[in-house]
Coordinates of N, CA and C in Angstrom, one line a residue:
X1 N 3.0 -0.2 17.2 CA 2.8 0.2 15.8 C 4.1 0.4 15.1
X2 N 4.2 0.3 14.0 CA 5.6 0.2 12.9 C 5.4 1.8 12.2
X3 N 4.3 2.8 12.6 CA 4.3 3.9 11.5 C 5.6 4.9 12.4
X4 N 6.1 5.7 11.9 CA 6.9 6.7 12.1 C 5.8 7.9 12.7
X5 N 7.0 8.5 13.6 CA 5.7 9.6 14.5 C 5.7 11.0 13.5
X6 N 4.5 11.1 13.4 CA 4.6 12.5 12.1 C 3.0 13.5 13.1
X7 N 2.8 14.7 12.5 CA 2.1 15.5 13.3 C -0.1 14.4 13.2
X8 N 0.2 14.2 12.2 CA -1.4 13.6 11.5 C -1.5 12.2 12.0
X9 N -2.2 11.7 12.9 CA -2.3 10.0 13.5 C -2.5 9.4 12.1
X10 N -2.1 8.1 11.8 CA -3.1 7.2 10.6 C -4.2 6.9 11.1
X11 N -5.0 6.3 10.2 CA -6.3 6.0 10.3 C -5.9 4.9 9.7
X12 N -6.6 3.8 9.8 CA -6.5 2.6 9.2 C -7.9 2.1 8.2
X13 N -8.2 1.4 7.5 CA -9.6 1.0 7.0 C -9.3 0.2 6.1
X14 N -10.2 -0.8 5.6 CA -10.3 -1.0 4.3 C -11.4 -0.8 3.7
X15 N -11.8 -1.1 2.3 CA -12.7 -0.8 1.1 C -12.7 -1.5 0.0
X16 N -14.3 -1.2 -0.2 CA -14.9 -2.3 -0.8 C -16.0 -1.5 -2.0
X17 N -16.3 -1.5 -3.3 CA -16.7 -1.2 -4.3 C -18.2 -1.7 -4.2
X18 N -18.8 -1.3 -5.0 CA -20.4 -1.8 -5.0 C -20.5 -2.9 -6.2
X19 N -19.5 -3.1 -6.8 CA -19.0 -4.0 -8.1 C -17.9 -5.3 -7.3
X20 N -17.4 -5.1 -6.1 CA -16.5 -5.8 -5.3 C -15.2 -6.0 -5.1
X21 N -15.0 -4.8 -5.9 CA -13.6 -4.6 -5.7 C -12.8 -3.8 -4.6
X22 N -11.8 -4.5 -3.9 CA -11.6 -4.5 -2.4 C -10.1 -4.1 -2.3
X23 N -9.3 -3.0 -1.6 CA -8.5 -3.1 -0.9 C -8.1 -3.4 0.6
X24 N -7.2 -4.2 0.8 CA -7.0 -4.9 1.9 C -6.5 -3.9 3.2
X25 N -5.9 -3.4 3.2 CA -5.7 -1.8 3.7 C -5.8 -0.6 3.5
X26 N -6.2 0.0 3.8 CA -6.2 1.4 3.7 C -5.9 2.5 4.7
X27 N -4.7 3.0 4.5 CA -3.5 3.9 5.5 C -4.3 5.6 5.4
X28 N -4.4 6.2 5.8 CA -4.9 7.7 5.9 C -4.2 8.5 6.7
X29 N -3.6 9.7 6.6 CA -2.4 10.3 6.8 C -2.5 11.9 6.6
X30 N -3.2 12.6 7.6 CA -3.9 13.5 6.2 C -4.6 14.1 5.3
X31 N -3.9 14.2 4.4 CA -4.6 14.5 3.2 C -4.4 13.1 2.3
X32 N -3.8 12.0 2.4 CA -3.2 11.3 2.0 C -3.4 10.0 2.2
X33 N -3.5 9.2 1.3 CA -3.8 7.1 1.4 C -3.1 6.5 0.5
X34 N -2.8 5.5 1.6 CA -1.9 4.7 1.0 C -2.7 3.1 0.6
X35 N -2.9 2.5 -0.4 CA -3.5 1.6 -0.7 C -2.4 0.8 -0.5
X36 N -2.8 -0.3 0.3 CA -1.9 -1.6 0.4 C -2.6 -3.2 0.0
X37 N -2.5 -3.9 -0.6 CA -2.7 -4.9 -1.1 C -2.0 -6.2 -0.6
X38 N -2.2 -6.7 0.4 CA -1.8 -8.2 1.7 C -2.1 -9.2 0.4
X39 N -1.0 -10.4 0.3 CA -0.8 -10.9 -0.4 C 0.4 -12.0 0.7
X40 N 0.0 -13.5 1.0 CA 0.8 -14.5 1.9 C 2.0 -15.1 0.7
X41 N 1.5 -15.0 -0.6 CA 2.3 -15.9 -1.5 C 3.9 -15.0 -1.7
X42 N 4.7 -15.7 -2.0 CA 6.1 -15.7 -2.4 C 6.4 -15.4 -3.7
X43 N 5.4 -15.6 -4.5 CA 6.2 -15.5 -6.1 C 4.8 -14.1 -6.7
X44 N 5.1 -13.4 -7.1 CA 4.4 -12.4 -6.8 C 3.5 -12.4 -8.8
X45 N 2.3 -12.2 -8.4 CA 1.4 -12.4 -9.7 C 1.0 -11.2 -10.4
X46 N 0.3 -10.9 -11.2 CA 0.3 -9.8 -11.7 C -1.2 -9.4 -11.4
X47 N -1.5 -10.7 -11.4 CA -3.4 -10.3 -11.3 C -3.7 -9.5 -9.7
X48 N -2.4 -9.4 -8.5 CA -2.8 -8.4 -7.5 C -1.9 -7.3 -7.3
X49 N -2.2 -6.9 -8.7 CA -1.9 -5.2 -9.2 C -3.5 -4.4 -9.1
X50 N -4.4 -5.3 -9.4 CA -5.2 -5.2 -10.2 C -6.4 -4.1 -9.3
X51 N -6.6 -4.5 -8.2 CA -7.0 -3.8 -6.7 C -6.5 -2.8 -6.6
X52 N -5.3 -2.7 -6.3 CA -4.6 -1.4 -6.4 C -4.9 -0.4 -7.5
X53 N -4.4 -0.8 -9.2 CA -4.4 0.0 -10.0 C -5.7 0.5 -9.8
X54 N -6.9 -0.4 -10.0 CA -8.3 0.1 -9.8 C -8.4 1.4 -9.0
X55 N -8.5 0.7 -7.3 CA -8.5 2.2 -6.3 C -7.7 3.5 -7.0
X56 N -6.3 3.0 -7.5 CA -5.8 4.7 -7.6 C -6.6 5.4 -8.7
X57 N -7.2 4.5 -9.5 CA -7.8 5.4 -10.8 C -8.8 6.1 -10.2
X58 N -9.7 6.1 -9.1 CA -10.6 6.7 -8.2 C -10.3 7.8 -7.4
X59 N -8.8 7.4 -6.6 CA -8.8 8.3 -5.9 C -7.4 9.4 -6.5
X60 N -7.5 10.5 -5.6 CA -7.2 11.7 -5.8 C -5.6 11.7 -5.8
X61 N -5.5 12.0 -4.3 CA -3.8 11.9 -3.4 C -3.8 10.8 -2.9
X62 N -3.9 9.6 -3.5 CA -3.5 8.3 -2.9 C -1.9 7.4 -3.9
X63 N -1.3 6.8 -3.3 CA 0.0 5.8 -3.6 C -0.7 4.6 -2.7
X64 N 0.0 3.5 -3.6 CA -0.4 2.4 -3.3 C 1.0 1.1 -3.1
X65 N 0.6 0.1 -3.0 CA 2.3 -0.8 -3.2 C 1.1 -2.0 -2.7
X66 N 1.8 -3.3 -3.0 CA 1.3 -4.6 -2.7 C 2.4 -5.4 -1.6
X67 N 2.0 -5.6 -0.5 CA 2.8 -6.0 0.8 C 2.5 -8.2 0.6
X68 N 3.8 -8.5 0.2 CA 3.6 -10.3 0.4 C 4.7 -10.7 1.0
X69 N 4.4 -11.9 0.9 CA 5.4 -12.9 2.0 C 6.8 -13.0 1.7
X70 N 7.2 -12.7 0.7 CA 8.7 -12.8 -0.1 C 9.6 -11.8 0.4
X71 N 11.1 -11.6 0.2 CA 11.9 -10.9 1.0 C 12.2 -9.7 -0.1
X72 N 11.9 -10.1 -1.2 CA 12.9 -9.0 -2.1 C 11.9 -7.9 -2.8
X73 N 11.9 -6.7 -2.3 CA 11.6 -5.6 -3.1 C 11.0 -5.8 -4.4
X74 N 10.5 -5.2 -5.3 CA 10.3 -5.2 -7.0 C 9.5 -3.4 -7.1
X75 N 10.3 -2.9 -7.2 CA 10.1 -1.1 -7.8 C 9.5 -1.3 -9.0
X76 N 8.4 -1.0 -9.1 CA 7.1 -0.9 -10.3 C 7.3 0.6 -10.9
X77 N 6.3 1.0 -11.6 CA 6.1 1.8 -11.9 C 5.3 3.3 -11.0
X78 N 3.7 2.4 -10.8 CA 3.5 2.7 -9.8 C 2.8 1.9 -8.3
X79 N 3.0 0.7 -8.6 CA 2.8 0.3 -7.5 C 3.2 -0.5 -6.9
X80 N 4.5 -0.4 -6.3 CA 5.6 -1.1 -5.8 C 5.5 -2.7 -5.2
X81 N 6.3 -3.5 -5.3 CA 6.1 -4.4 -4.4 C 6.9 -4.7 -3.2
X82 N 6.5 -4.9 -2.0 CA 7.2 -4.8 -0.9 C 7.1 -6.1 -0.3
X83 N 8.5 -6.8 0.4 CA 8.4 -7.9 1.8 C 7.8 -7.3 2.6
X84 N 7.4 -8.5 3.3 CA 7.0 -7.8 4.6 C 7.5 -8.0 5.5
X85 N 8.6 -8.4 5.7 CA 9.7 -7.6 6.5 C 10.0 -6.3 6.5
X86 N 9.9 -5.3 5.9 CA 9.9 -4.2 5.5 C 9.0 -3.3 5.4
X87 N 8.0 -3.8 5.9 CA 6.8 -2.7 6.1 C 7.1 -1.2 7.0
X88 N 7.6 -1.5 7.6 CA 8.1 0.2 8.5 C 8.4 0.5 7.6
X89 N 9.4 0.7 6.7 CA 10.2 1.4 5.6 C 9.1 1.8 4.8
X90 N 8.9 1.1 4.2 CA 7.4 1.2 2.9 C 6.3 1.8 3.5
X91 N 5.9 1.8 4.7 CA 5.3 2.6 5.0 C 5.8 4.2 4.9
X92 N 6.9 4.5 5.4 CA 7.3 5.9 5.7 C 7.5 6.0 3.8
X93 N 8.0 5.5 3.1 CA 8.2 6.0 1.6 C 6.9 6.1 1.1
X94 N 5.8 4.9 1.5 CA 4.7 5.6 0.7 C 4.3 6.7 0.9
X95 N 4.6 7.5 2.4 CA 4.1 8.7 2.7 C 4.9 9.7 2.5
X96 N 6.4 9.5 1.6 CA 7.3 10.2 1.8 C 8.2 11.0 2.8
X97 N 8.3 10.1 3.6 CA 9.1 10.4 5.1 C 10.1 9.9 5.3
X98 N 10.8 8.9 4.0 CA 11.9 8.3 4.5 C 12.5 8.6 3.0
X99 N 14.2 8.5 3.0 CA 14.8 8.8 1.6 C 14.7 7.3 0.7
X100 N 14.4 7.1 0.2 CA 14.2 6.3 -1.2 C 15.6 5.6 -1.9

């Protein structure tokens, strides 16, 4: 596993709406979820924000970010975009365990 060792195991899951709208991971930590959004393409689109933004309008204490196949970062507003090369990192920042 790529998570950093902290006192609360993750939980893993994903979810799915009764209208069909789906996040591709879901990290639990906690008190705490991280929505991730798996994405293989390279040039990054706007329409898979769209999953994400959704879930966070629902949930409470959740951060989200979109994980694709490209190497370079993009710091959003709130829902970052991540390589995935870099998922260890992005992991520990979504949960706030690593400095920024």
């Amino acid at each position: 596993m790529v998570f950093h060792k902290h006192p609360c195991p993750e939980q893993l899951y994903s979810w799915r709406d009764g209208t069909g709208r789906e996040i591709d991971l879901l990290v639990e930590r906690c008190d705490r979820l991280l929505a991730i959004e798996c994405k293989a393409g390279q040039t990054v689109a706007q329409d898979w924000f769209a999953p994400v933004e959704g879930f966070l309008s629902l949930a409470g204490n959740a951060a989200g970010m979109i994980l694709y196949g490209g190497d370079r970062g993009q710091p959003r507003s709130r829902t970052p975009v991540v390589g995935w090369r870099r998922i260890a990192t992005a992991l520990a920042r979504g949960f706030g365990t690593a400095a920024k």
